[in-house]
Amino acid sequence: MNARHDRNPLLMPDFDAPHWRRDFPILQQQVHGKPLVYLDNAATSQKPQAVIAAVAGYYEKLNANVHRGVHQLSELATAAYEGAREKLRRFVNAASLKEIIFVRGATEAINLVAQSYGRGRFQGGDEIILSEMEHHSNIVPWQLLHEQMGAVLKIVPITDAGELEPGAYEKLFTSRTRLVALAHVSNALGSINPVKKMIVHAHQHGVPVLLDGAQAVPHLPVDVRDLDCDFYAFSGHKMFGPTGIGVLYAKEALLAEMPPYQGGGDMIRTVRFTGSTWNELPHKFEAGTPNIAGSIGLGAAVDYLESIGMLSIQNYEQALLEYGTQRLQTVKNLRLVGTARHKAGVLSFVMEGIHPHDIGTIVDQEGVAIRTGHHCAMPVMEHFRIPATARASLAFYNTREDIDALVQALEKVREVFR
Amino acid sequence: MDLKELYKDVIVDHNRSPRNFRKIPDATRIQEGFNPLCGDKLTVYLKLDGERISDLSFEGSGCAISVASASLMSERLKGKTVMEAQQLFDRMHALLTREGMDSDPESLGKLAVLSGVREYPSRVKCATLCWHTLKNVLEHPGNPPVSTE
Ligand SMILES: Cc1ncc(COP(=O)(O)O)c(C=O)c1O
């Protein structure tokens, strides 16, 4: 064991991961006759009993459509739905409820911005700055804009450590730059980008910034006003909430000027065949019956995370990441992909002569769930000239024992290919 | 299920030293195959001498299952006719995707070791990629890349 760890006061003692883990029914399971070791949290996180109960409770006691009925259930459902919005507002410290749009997830949030903010406003030749480490969901919506109206994508390259290349970002700004769209935390590499500084720089050029926070919100405190970002996108299912629900945060002044993304019920004030008028924010961007149960479940996830404390979670995961990094480095012929100085709990790696897909199958037989593949970040794979990586990604309910189980399973992998 | 059922020695060996892992400079037909799920990519080179496959090779990157499957395929079909290749495709497809025994498993020889993938639904496509790629190039030369998704 590393001596430094034993002295590190942040490590484990004041964070009772096994205690929190007991709140997650699914983590009590066995897989292939072995206790489940769930290390695929960047793909999706597991759900605590509190979230499951909130979703079930909604259907058992409150189910009704929102913003519509005068009957009791509809009023209760509306109050619960809008109550969840308030929880999310507080969680990311948005200034107003008008700035919290419920969407399906980070993907829909980014598409909303591309289509509603970008499409009508940008002109052919206008430039959008992205980075080489983006998830496909923060690349393809902008490529669609390229096809639709000729927007040009400028890419901040990454270094072999998986950090944005120093100085490259600033050089990409021109008089045609209209938007920066950037991962707060990379899902494939774990890198935490210096977004606050980058936002200051963009604003000096009068350019708004969208942050893809899908991998940040579950793992560190996020304060959109402190960041001063213009748009912030995240998914509920990666932060211990249900699938099919997520949030777009956007500054009210921007949303007020943006046209609706989809048309339908709830987003209108009046409809006539000669023309319709739009509902007020945030409802203008929430056409149709929303994912009411999902929002309530996400609100419960926020309550749950706040009861633990995001700062405690961040510190604990940091220590666990450090432990995992050291342990993985003891595995022969294993190479970590993504070694940024500021990293969240993502351990992407390759093993010499063994394809990640085979690693994934073999460790699964040991009960260890990891992801293998390109992680929806093909440009990252291309940068490192590898087809895929194996990726273990952490959450606060993981423990050192989980890492040890992974390392042991990797020894099995080496045995099979001996 | 024992991992050894999937990673049989023959598979590990063909992964470590794949046979016919090369280009054919004067190939009659070339076809790319791609498995978007895991990023496996391979190129099959085929040299035809009338109806006979006088040379068959492949290149690419993939997991042990997909590399071994392509290696075994190339070894088996070199010198065979197009008709024999198509018949073998049908049998391999059944072996890799369906329950029930092949009527004459003996005659599949080493190829039978691939049957272990049936227990691993997410890995079936790794084993079938090269076979689909071959079938495609036999039936429709000049097609866009084959994708197993
Ligand atoms: C960094 C990042 N951005 C965006 C997404 C897309 O999230 P979703 O599929 O929930 O919309 C993911 C999910 O994998 C992600 O990791």
PDB file of C-alpha atoms in Angstrom, chain A residues 33-265:
ATOM      1  CA  GLY A  33     -22.358 -16.057  -9.223  1.00  0.00           C
ATOM      2  CA  LYS A  34     -20.079 -13.221  -8.067  1.00  0.00           C
ATOM      3  CA  PRO A  35     -21.003 -10.026  -6.209  1.00  0.00           C
ATOM      4  CA  LEU A  36     -21.695  -7.275  -8.732  1.00  0.00           C
ATOM      5  CA  VAL A  37     -18.861  -4.746  -8.998  1.00  0.00           C
ATOM      6  CA  TYR A  38     -20.393  -1.907 -10.965  1.00  0.00           C
ATOM      7  CA  LEU A  39     -17.755   0.275 -12.605  1.00  0.00           C
ATOM      8  CA  ASP A  40     -19.706   1.590 -15.584  1.00  0.00           C
ATOM      9  CA  ASN A  41     -21.036   4.738 -13.986  1.00  0.00           C
ATOM     10  CA  ALA A  42     -20.070   7.025 -16.839  1.00  0.00           C
ATOM     11  CA  ALA A  43     -22.461   5.080 -19.073  1.00  0.00           C
ATOM     12  CA  THR A  44     -25.234   5.225 -16.523  1.00  0.00           C
ATOM     13  CA  SER A  45     -25.384   5.271 -12.746  1.00  0.00           C
ATOM     14  CA  GLN A  46     -27.493   3.063 -10.489  1.00  0.00           C
ATOM     15  CA  LYS A  47     -30.540   4.384  -8.650  1.00  0.00           C
ATOM     16  CA  PRO A  48     -31.000   4.647  -4.887  1.00  0.00           C
ATOM     17  CA  GLN A  49     -34.169   3.389  -3.235  1.00  0.00           C
ATOM     18  CA  ALA A  50     -35.247   7.001  -2.690  1.00  0.00           C
ATOM     19  CA  VAL A  51     -35.400   7.620  -6.447  1.00  0.00           C
ATOM     20  CA  ILE A  52     -37.157   4.344  -7.163  1.00  0.00           C
ATOM     21  CA  ALA A  53     -39.687   5.134  -4.451  1.00  0.00           C
ATOM     22  CA  ALA A  54     -40.281   8.651  -5.769  1.00  0.00           C
ATOM     23  CA  VAL A  55     -41.059   7.352  -9.255  1.00  0.00           C
ATOM     24  CA  ALA A  56     -43.290   4.568  -7.940  1.00  0.00           C
ATOM     25  CA  GLY A  57     -44.947   6.966  -5.483  1.00  0.00           C
ATOM     26  CA  TYR A  58     -45.813   9.348  -8.278  1.00  0.00           C
ATOM     27  CA  TYR A  59     -47.604   6.623 -10.198  1.00  0.00           C
ATOM     28  CA  GLU A  60     -49.225   5.242  -7.058  1.00  0.00           C
ATOM     29  CA  LYS A  61     -50.478   8.507  -5.635  1.00  0.00           C
ATOM     30  CA  LEU A  62     -50.173  11.502  -7.951  1.00  0.00           C
ATOM     31  CA  ASN A  63     -50.413  10.493 -11.577  1.00  0.00           C
ATOM     32  CA  ALA A  64     -52.196  13.146 -13.636  1.00  0.00           C
ATOM     33  CA  ASN A  65     -51.228  15.469 -16.440  1.00  0.00           C
ATOM     34  CA  VAL A  66     -49.534  18.699 -15.437  1.00  0.00           C
ATOM     35  CA  HIS A  67     -50.489  22.332 -16.080  1.00  0.00           C
ATOM     36  CA  ARG A  68     -53.924  21.226 -17.272  1.00  0.00           C
ATOM     37  CA  GLY A  69     -56.516  19.988 -14.861  1.00  0.00           C
ATOM     38  CA  VAL A  70     -58.302  21.761 -12.075  1.00  0.00           C
ATOM     39  CA  HIS A  71     -58.748  18.502 -10.248  1.00  0.00           C
ATOM     40  CA  GLN A  72     -56.769  17.645  -7.162  1.00  0.00           C
ATOM     41  CA  LEU A  73     -54.444  15.097  -8.712  1.00  0.00           C
ATOM     42  CA  SER A  74     -53.463  17.396 -11.526  1.00  0.00           C
ATOM     43  CA  GLU A  75     -52.650  20.114  -9.051  1.00  0.00           C
ATOM     44  CA  LEU A  76     -50.576  17.751  -6.950  1.00  0.00           C
ATOM     45  CA  ALA A  77     -48.744  16.404  -9.984  1.00  0.00           C
ATOM     46  CA  THR A  78     -48.050  19.928 -11.212  1.00  0.00           C
ATOM     47  CA  ALA A  79     -46.757  20.932  -7.801  1.00  0.00           C
ATOM     48  CA  ALA A  80     -44.462  17.900  -7.689  1.00  0.00           C
ATOM     49  CA  TYR A  81     -43.202  18.520 -11.227  1.00  0.00           C
ATOM     50  CA  GLU A  82     -42.515  22.196 -10.589  1.00  0.00           C
ATOM     51  CA  GLY A  83     -41.092  21.281  -7.194  1.00  0.00           C
ATOM     52  CA  ALA A  84     -38.536  19.104  -8.948  1.00  0.00           C
ATOM     53  CA  ARG A  85     -37.615  22.044 -11.169  1.00  0.00           C
ATOM     54  CA  GLU A  86     -36.941  24.113  -8.069  1.00  0.00           C
ATOM     55  CA  LYS A  87     -34.690  21.367  -6.670  1.00  0.00           C
ATOM     56  CA  LEU A  88     -32.664  21.359  -9.857  1.00  0.00           C
ATOM     57  CA  ARG A  89     -32.465  25.129  -9.935  1.00  0.00           C
ATOM     58  CA  ARG A  90     -31.067  25.141  -6.437  1.00  0.00           C
ATOM     59  CA  PHE A  91     -28.718  22.226  -7.164  1.00  0.00           C
ATOM     60  CA  VAL A  92     -26.913  24.026  -9.998  1.00  0.00           C
ATOM     61  CA  ASN A  93     -27.596  27.472  -8.503  1.00  0.00           C
ATOM     62  CA  ALA A  94     -29.498  28.917 -11.464  1.00  0.00           C
ATOM     63  CA  ALA A  95     -30.923  32.391 -10.900  1.00  0.00           C
ATOM     64  CA  SER A  96     -34.477  31.548 -11.916  1.00  0.00           C
ATOM     65  CA  LEU A  97     -36.848  28.660 -12.538  1.00  0.00           C
ATOM     66  CA  LYS A  98     -37.264  30.034 -16.046  1.00  0.00           C
ATOM     67  CA  GLU A  99     -33.732  28.860 -16.767  1.00  0.00           C
ATOM     68  CA  ILE A 100     -34.336  25.173 -16.053  1.00  0.00           C
ATOM     69  CA  ILE A 101     -35.742  23.331 -19.068  1.00  0.00           C
ATOM     70  CA  PHE A 102     -36.595  19.663 -18.641  1.00  0.00           C
ATOM     71  CA  VAL A 103     -35.425  17.630 -21.626  1.00  0.00           C
ATOM     72  CA  ARG A 104     -34.684  13.970 -22.311  1.00  0.00           C
ATOM     73  CA  GLY A 105     -31.007  14.268 -21.471  1.00  0.00           C
ATOM     74  CA  ALA A 106     -27.778  16.000 -22.387  1.00  0.00           C
ATOM     75  CA  THR A 107     -28.211  14.956 -26.006  1.00  0.00           C
ATOM     76  CA  GLU A 108     -31.564  16.650 -26.374  1.00  0.00           C
ATOM     77  CA  ALA A 109     -30.339  19.705 -24.479  1.00  0.00           C
ATOM     78  CA  ILE A 110     -27.486  20.211 -26.935  1.00  0.00           C
ATOM     79  CA  ASN A 111     -29.704  19.602 -29.959  1.00  0.00           C
ATOM     80  CA  LEU A 112     -32.142  22.149 -28.574  1.00  0.00           C
ATOM     81  CA  VAL A 113     -29.420  24.780 -28.407  1.00  0.00           C
ATOM     82  CA  ALA A 114     -28.098  23.904 -31.863  1.00  0.00           C
ATOM     83  CA  GLN A 115     -31.513  24.119 -33.488  1.00  0.00           C
ATOM     84  CA  SER A 116     -33.161  26.885 -31.493  1.00  0.00           C
ATOM     85  CA  TYR A 117     -30.184  29.111 -30.773  1.00  0.00           C
ATOM     86  CA  GLY A 118     -27.855  28.274 -33.662  1.00  0.00           C
ATOM     87  CA  ARG A 119     -29.954  27.557 -36.692  1.00  0.00           C
ATOM     88  CA  GLY A 120     -31.812  30.828 -37.028  1.00  0.00           C
ATOM     89  CA  ARG A 121     -29.006  33.020 -35.802  1.00  0.00           C
ATOM     90  CA  PHE A 122     -25.817  31.713 -37.391  1.00  0.00           C
ATOM     91  CA  GLN A 123     -24.866  32.312 -40.985  1.00  0.00           C
ATOM     92  CA  GLY A 124     -22.802  30.298 -43.403  1.00  0.00           C
ATOM     93  CA  GLY A 125     -19.146  30.551 -42.378  1.00  0.00           C
ATOM     94  CA  ASP A 126     -19.921  31.308 -38.743  1.00  0.00           C
ATOM     95  CA  GLU A 127     -17.678  29.312 -36.442  1.00  0.00           C
ATOM     96  CA  ILE A 128     -18.309  27.014 -33.489  1.00  0.00           C
ATOM     97  CA  ILE A 129     -15.402  25.935 -31.280  1.00  0.00           C
ATOM     98  CA  LEU A 130     -15.447  22.358 -29.962  1.00  0.00           C
ATOM     99  CA  SER A 131     -12.719  20.137 -28.584  1.00  0.00           C
ATOM    100  CA  GLU A 132     -11.266  16.868 -29.764  1.00  0.00           C
ATOM    101  CA  MET A 133     -12.508  15.146 -26.592  1.00  0.00           C
ATOM    102  CA  GLU A 134     -16.227  15.763 -27.120  1.00  0.00           C
ATOM    103  CA  HIS A 135     -18.852  13.057 -26.833  1.00  0.00           C
ATOM    104  CA  HIS A 136     -20.607  12.458 -30.159  1.00  0.00           C
ATOM    105  CA  SER A 137     -23.636  14.230 -28.738  1.00  0.00           C
ATOM    106  CA  ASN A 138     -21.606  17.451 -28.620  1.00  0.00           C
ATOM    107  CA  ILE A 139     -20.274  16.965 -32.155  1.00  0.00           C
ATOM    108  CA  VAL A 140     -23.068  15.678 -34.348  1.00  0.00           C
ATOM    109  CA  PRO A 141     -25.676  18.384 -33.515  1.00  0.00           C
ATOM    110  CA  TRP A 142     -23.137  20.951 -34.726  1.00  0.00           C
ATOM    111  CA  GLN A 143     -22.372  18.902 -37.833  1.00  0.00           C
ATOM    112  CA  LEU A 144     -26.082  18.991 -38.587  1.00  0.00           C
ATOM    113  CA  LEU A 145     -25.871  22.786 -38.335  1.00  0.00           C
ATOM    114  CA  HIS A 146     -22.965  22.641 -40.718  1.00  0.00           C
ATOM    115  CA  GLU A 147     -25.149  20.794 -43.208  1.00  0.00           C
ATOM    116  CA  GLN A 148     -28.165  22.984 -42.602  1.00  0.00           C
ATOM    117  CA  MET A 149     -26.549  26.399 -42.801  1.00  0.00           C
ATOM    118  CA  GLY A 150     -22.831  26.068 -43.330  1.00  0.00           C
ATOM    119  CA  ALA A 151     -21.549  26.588 -39.788  1.00  0.00           C
ATOM    120  CA  VAL A 152     -17.850  25.766 -39.524  1.00  0.00           C
ATOM    121  CA  LEU A 153     -16.464  23.608 -36.701  1.00  0.00           C
ATOM    122  CA  LYS A 154     -13.100  24.531 -35.187  1.00  0.00           C
ATOM    123  CA  ILE A 155     -11.518  21.902 -32.977  1.00  0.00           C
ATOM    124  CA  VAL A 156      -9.270  22.419 -29.944  1.00  0.00           C
ATOM    125  CA  PRO A 157      -6.770  19.522 -30.125  1.00  0.00           C
ATOM    126  CA  ILE A 158      -5.804  17.427 -27.111  1.00  0.00           C
ATOM    127  CA  THR A 159      -2.410  16.345 -25.834  1.00  0.00           C
ATOM    128  CA  ASP A 160      -1.369  12.741 -25.257  1.00  0.00           C
ATOM    129  CA  ALA A 161      -2.210  13.201 -21.591  1.00  0.00           C
ATOM    130  CA  GLY A 162      -5.775  14.005 -22.632  1.00  0.00           C
ATOM    131  CA  GLU A 163      -5.690  17.711 -21.804  1.00  0.00           C
ATOM    132  CA  LEU A 164      -6.675  20.525 -24.119  1.00  0.00           C
ATOM    133  CA  GLU A 165      -3.567  21.690 -25.887  1.00  0.00           C
ATOM    134  CA  PRO A 166      -2.311  24.782 -24.061  1.00  0.00           C
ATOM    135  CA  GLY A 167      -2.853  27.986 -25.992  1.00  0.00           C
ATOM    136  CA  ALA A 168      -4.748  26.316 -28.839  1.00  0.00           C
ATOM    137  CA  TYR A 169      -8.203  27.390 -27.721  1.00  0.00           C
ATOM    138  CA  GLU A 170      -7.443  31.092 -27.614  1.00  0.00           C
ATOM    139  CA  LYS A 171      -5.956  30.958 -31.123  1.00  0.00           C
ATOM    140  CA  LEU A 172      -9.168  29.606 -32.623  1.00  0.00           C
ATOM    141  CA  PHE A 173     -11.165  32.768 -31.954  1.00  0.00           C
ATOM    142  CA  THR A 174     -11.935  34.928 -34.971  1.00  0.00           C
ATOM    143  CA  SER A 175     -14.507  37.570 -35.792  1.00  0.00           C
ATOM    144  CA  ARG A 176     -16.758  34.730 -37.013  1.00  0.00           C
ATOM    145  CA  THR A 177     -16.752  32.746 -33.731  1.00  0.00           C
ATOM    146  CA  ARG A 178     -20.351  32.427 -32.543  1.00  0.00           C
ATOM    147  CA  LEU A 179     -20.312  29.708 -29.893  1.00  0.00           C
ATOM    148  CA  VAL A 180     -18.036  27.503 -27.792  1.00  0.00           C
ATOM    149  CA  ALA A 181     -19.400  24.028 -26.970  1.00  0.00           C
ATOM    150  CA  LEU A 182     -17.222  22.094 -24.582  1.00  0.00           C
ATOM    151  CA  ALA A 183     -17.238  19.095 -22.269  1.00  0.00           C
ATOM    152  CA  HIS A 184     -16.926  20.108 -18.621  1.00  0.00           C
ATOM    153  CA  VAL A 185     -15.614  16.587 -17.919  1.00  0.00           C
ATOM    154  CA  SER A 186     -14.631  14.114 -20.648  1.00  0.00           C
ATOM    155  CA  ASN A 187     -16.431  10.777 -20.531  1.00  0.00           C
ATOM    156  CA  ALA A 188     -13.676   8.880 -22.353  1.00  0.00           C
ATOM    157  CA  LEU A 189     -10.654  10.358 -20.558  1.00  0.00           C
ATOM    158  CA  GLY A 190     -11.974  11.832 -17.322  1.00  0.00           C
ATOM    159  CA  SER A 191     -10.225  15.151 -17.971  1.00  0.00           C
ATOM    160  CA  ILE A 192     -11.756  18.114 -16.159  1.00  0.00           C
ATOM    161  CA  ASN A 193     -11.402  21.090 -18.454  1.00  0.00           C
ATOM    162  CA  PRO A 194     -10.483  24.562 -17.140  1.00  0.00           C
ATOM    163  CA  VAL A 195     -13.891  25.816 -18.190  1.00  0.00           C
ATOM    164  CA  LYS A 196     -14.102  28.860 -15.972  1.00  0.00           C
ATOM    165  CA  LYS A 197     -11.025  30.435 -17.539  1.00  0.00           C
ATOM    166  CA  MET A 198     -12.212  29.438 -20.983  1.00  0.00           C
ATOM    167  CA  ILE A 199     -15.592  31.054 -20.425  1.00  0.00           C
ATOM    168  CA  VAL A 200     -13.940  34.313 -19.355  1.00  0.00           C
ATOM    169  CA  HIS A 201     -11.919  34.251 -22.549  1.00  0.00           C
ATOM    170  CA  ALA A 202     -14.957  33.540 -24.756  1.00  0.00           C
ATOM    171  CA  HIS A 203     -16.929  36.327 -23.116  1.00  0.00           C
ATOM    172  CA  GLN A 204     -14.106  38.752 -23.822  1.00  0.00           C
ATOM    173  CA  HIS A 205     -14.843  37.996 -27.467  1.00  0.00           C
ATOM    174  CA  GLY A 206     -18.582  38.288 -26.866  1.00  0.00           C
ATOM    175  CA  VAL A 207     -19.027  34.563 -27.526  1.00  0.00           C
ATOM    176  CA  PRO A 208     -21.428  32.438 -25.442  1.00  0.00           C
ATOM    177  CA  VAL A 209     -20.387  29.057 -24.056  1.00  0.00           C
ATOM    178  CA  LEU A 210     -22.292  25.779 -23.810  1.00  0.00           C
ATOM    179  CA  LEU A 211     -20.940  23.240 -21.344  1.00  0.00           C
ATOM    180  CA  ASP A 212     -21.728  19.565 -21.687  1.00  0.00           C
ATOM    181  CA  GLY A 213     -21.940  18.706 -18.003  1.00  0.00           C
ATOM    182  CA  ALA A 214     -23.166  15.114 -18.346  1.00  0.00           C
ATOM    183  CA  GLN A 215     -20.069  13.783 -16.582  1.00  0.00           C
ATOM    184  CA  ALA A 216     -19.580  16.700 -14.210  1.00  0.00           C
ATOM    185  CA  VAL A 217     -22.881  17.111 -12.375  1.00  0.00           C
ATOM    186  CA  PRO A 218     -22.809  13.612 -10.806  1.00  0.00           C
ATOM    187  CA  HIS A 219     -19.265  14.020  -9.498  1.00  0.00           C
ATOM    188  CA  LEU A 220     -18.517  17.586  -8.459  1.00  0.00           C
ATOM    189  CA  PRO A 221     -20.350  20.684  -7.256  1.00  0.00           C
ATOM    190  CA  VAL A 222     -21.600  22.686 -10.239  1.00  0.00           C
ATOM    191  CA  ASP A 223     -22.613  26.323  -9.902  1.00  0.00           C
ATOM    192  CA  VAL A 224     -23.746  27.755 -13.215  1.00  0.00           C
ATOM    193  CA  ARG A 225     -23.644  31.319 -11.958  1.00  0.00           C
ATOM    194  CA  ASP A 226     -20.141  30.952 -10.643  1.00  0.00           C
ATOM    195  CA  LEU A 227     -19.071  29.400 -13.953  1.00  0.00           C
ATOM    196  CA  ASP A 228     -20.996  32.110 -15.807  1.00  0.00           C
ATOM    197  CA  CYS A 229     -21.710  29.625 -18.613  1.00  0.00           C
ATOM    198  CA  ASP A 230     -24.498  30.483 -21.010  1.00  0.00           C
ATOM    199  CA  PHE A 231     -25.833  26.953 -21.509  1.00  0.00           C
ATOM    200  CA  TYR A 232     -25.301  23.873 -19.369  1.00  0.00           C
ATOM    201  CA  ALA A 233     -26.547  20.419 -20.424  1.00  0.00           C
ATOM    202  CA  PHE A 234     -26.836  17.302 -18.267  1.00  0.00           C
ATOM    203  CA  SER A 235     -28.592  13.944 -17.976  1.00  0.00           C
ATOM    204  CA  GLY A 236     -30.553  12.573 -15.038  1.00  0.00           C
ATOM    205  CA  HIS A 237     -29.570   8.948 -15.507  1.00  0.00           C
ATOM    206  CA  LYS A 238     -25.881   9.631 -14.926  1.00  0.00           C
ATOM    207  CA  MET A 239     -26.641  11.394 -11.628  1.00  0.00           C
ATOM    208  CA  PHE A 240     -28.577   8.549  -9.997  1.00  0.00           C
ATOM    209  CA  GLY A 241     -31.911   9.647 -11.432  1.00  0.00           C
ATOM    210  CA  PRO A 242     -34.162   7.988 -14.032  1.00  0.00           C
ATOM    211  CA  THR A 243     -33.457   7.665 -17.743  1.00  0.00           C
ATOM    212  CA  GLY A 244     -35.261   9.893 -20.204  1.00  0.00           C
ATOM    213  CA  ILE A 245     -34.937  13.065 -18.133  1.00  0.00           C
ATOM    214  CA  GLY A 246     -32.289  15.753 -18.132  1.00  0.00           C
ATOM    215  CA  VAL A 247     -31.848  19.479 -17.949  1.00  0.00           C
ATOM    216  CA  LEU A 248     -30.857  22.336 -20.145  1.00  0.00           C
ATOM    217  CA  TYR A 249     -29.839  25.344 -18.100  1.00  0.00           C
ATOM    218  CA  ALA A 250     -29.651  28.546 -20.101  1.00  0.00           C
ATOM    219  CA  LYS A 251     -29.469  32.193 -19.190  1.00  0.00           C
ATOM    220  CA  GLU A 252     -32.906  33.723 -19.263  1.00  0.00           C
ATOM    221  CA  ALA A 253     -31.946  36.511 -21.665  1.00  0.00           C
ATOM    222  CA  LEU A 254     -30.859  33.942 -24.250  1.00  0.00           C
ATOM    223  CA  LEU A 255     -33.920  31.745 -23.824  1.00  0.00           C
ATOM    224  CA  ALA A 256     -36.200  34.748 -24.157  1.00  0.00           C
ATOM    225  CA  GLU A 257     -34.849  35.423 -27.627  1.00  0.00           C
ATOM    226  CA  MET A 258     -34.787  31.822 -28.800  1.00  0.00           C
ATOM    227  CA  PRO A 259     -37.662  30.395 -30.844  1.00  0.00           C
ATOM    228  CA  PRO A 260     -39.364  27.194 -29.635  1.00  0.00           C
ATOM    229  CA  TYR A 261     -37.571  23.943 -30.371  1.00  0.00           C
ATOM    230  CA  GLN A 262     -40.682  21.817 -30.765  1.00  0.00           C
ATOM    231  CA  GLY A 263     -44.310  22.767 -31.138  1.00  0.00           C
ATOM    232  CA  GLY A 264     -47.260  21.229 -29.347  1.00  0.00           C
ATOM    233  CA  GLY A 265     -49.297  21.435 -26.202  1.00  0.00           C
TER     234      GLY A 265
END
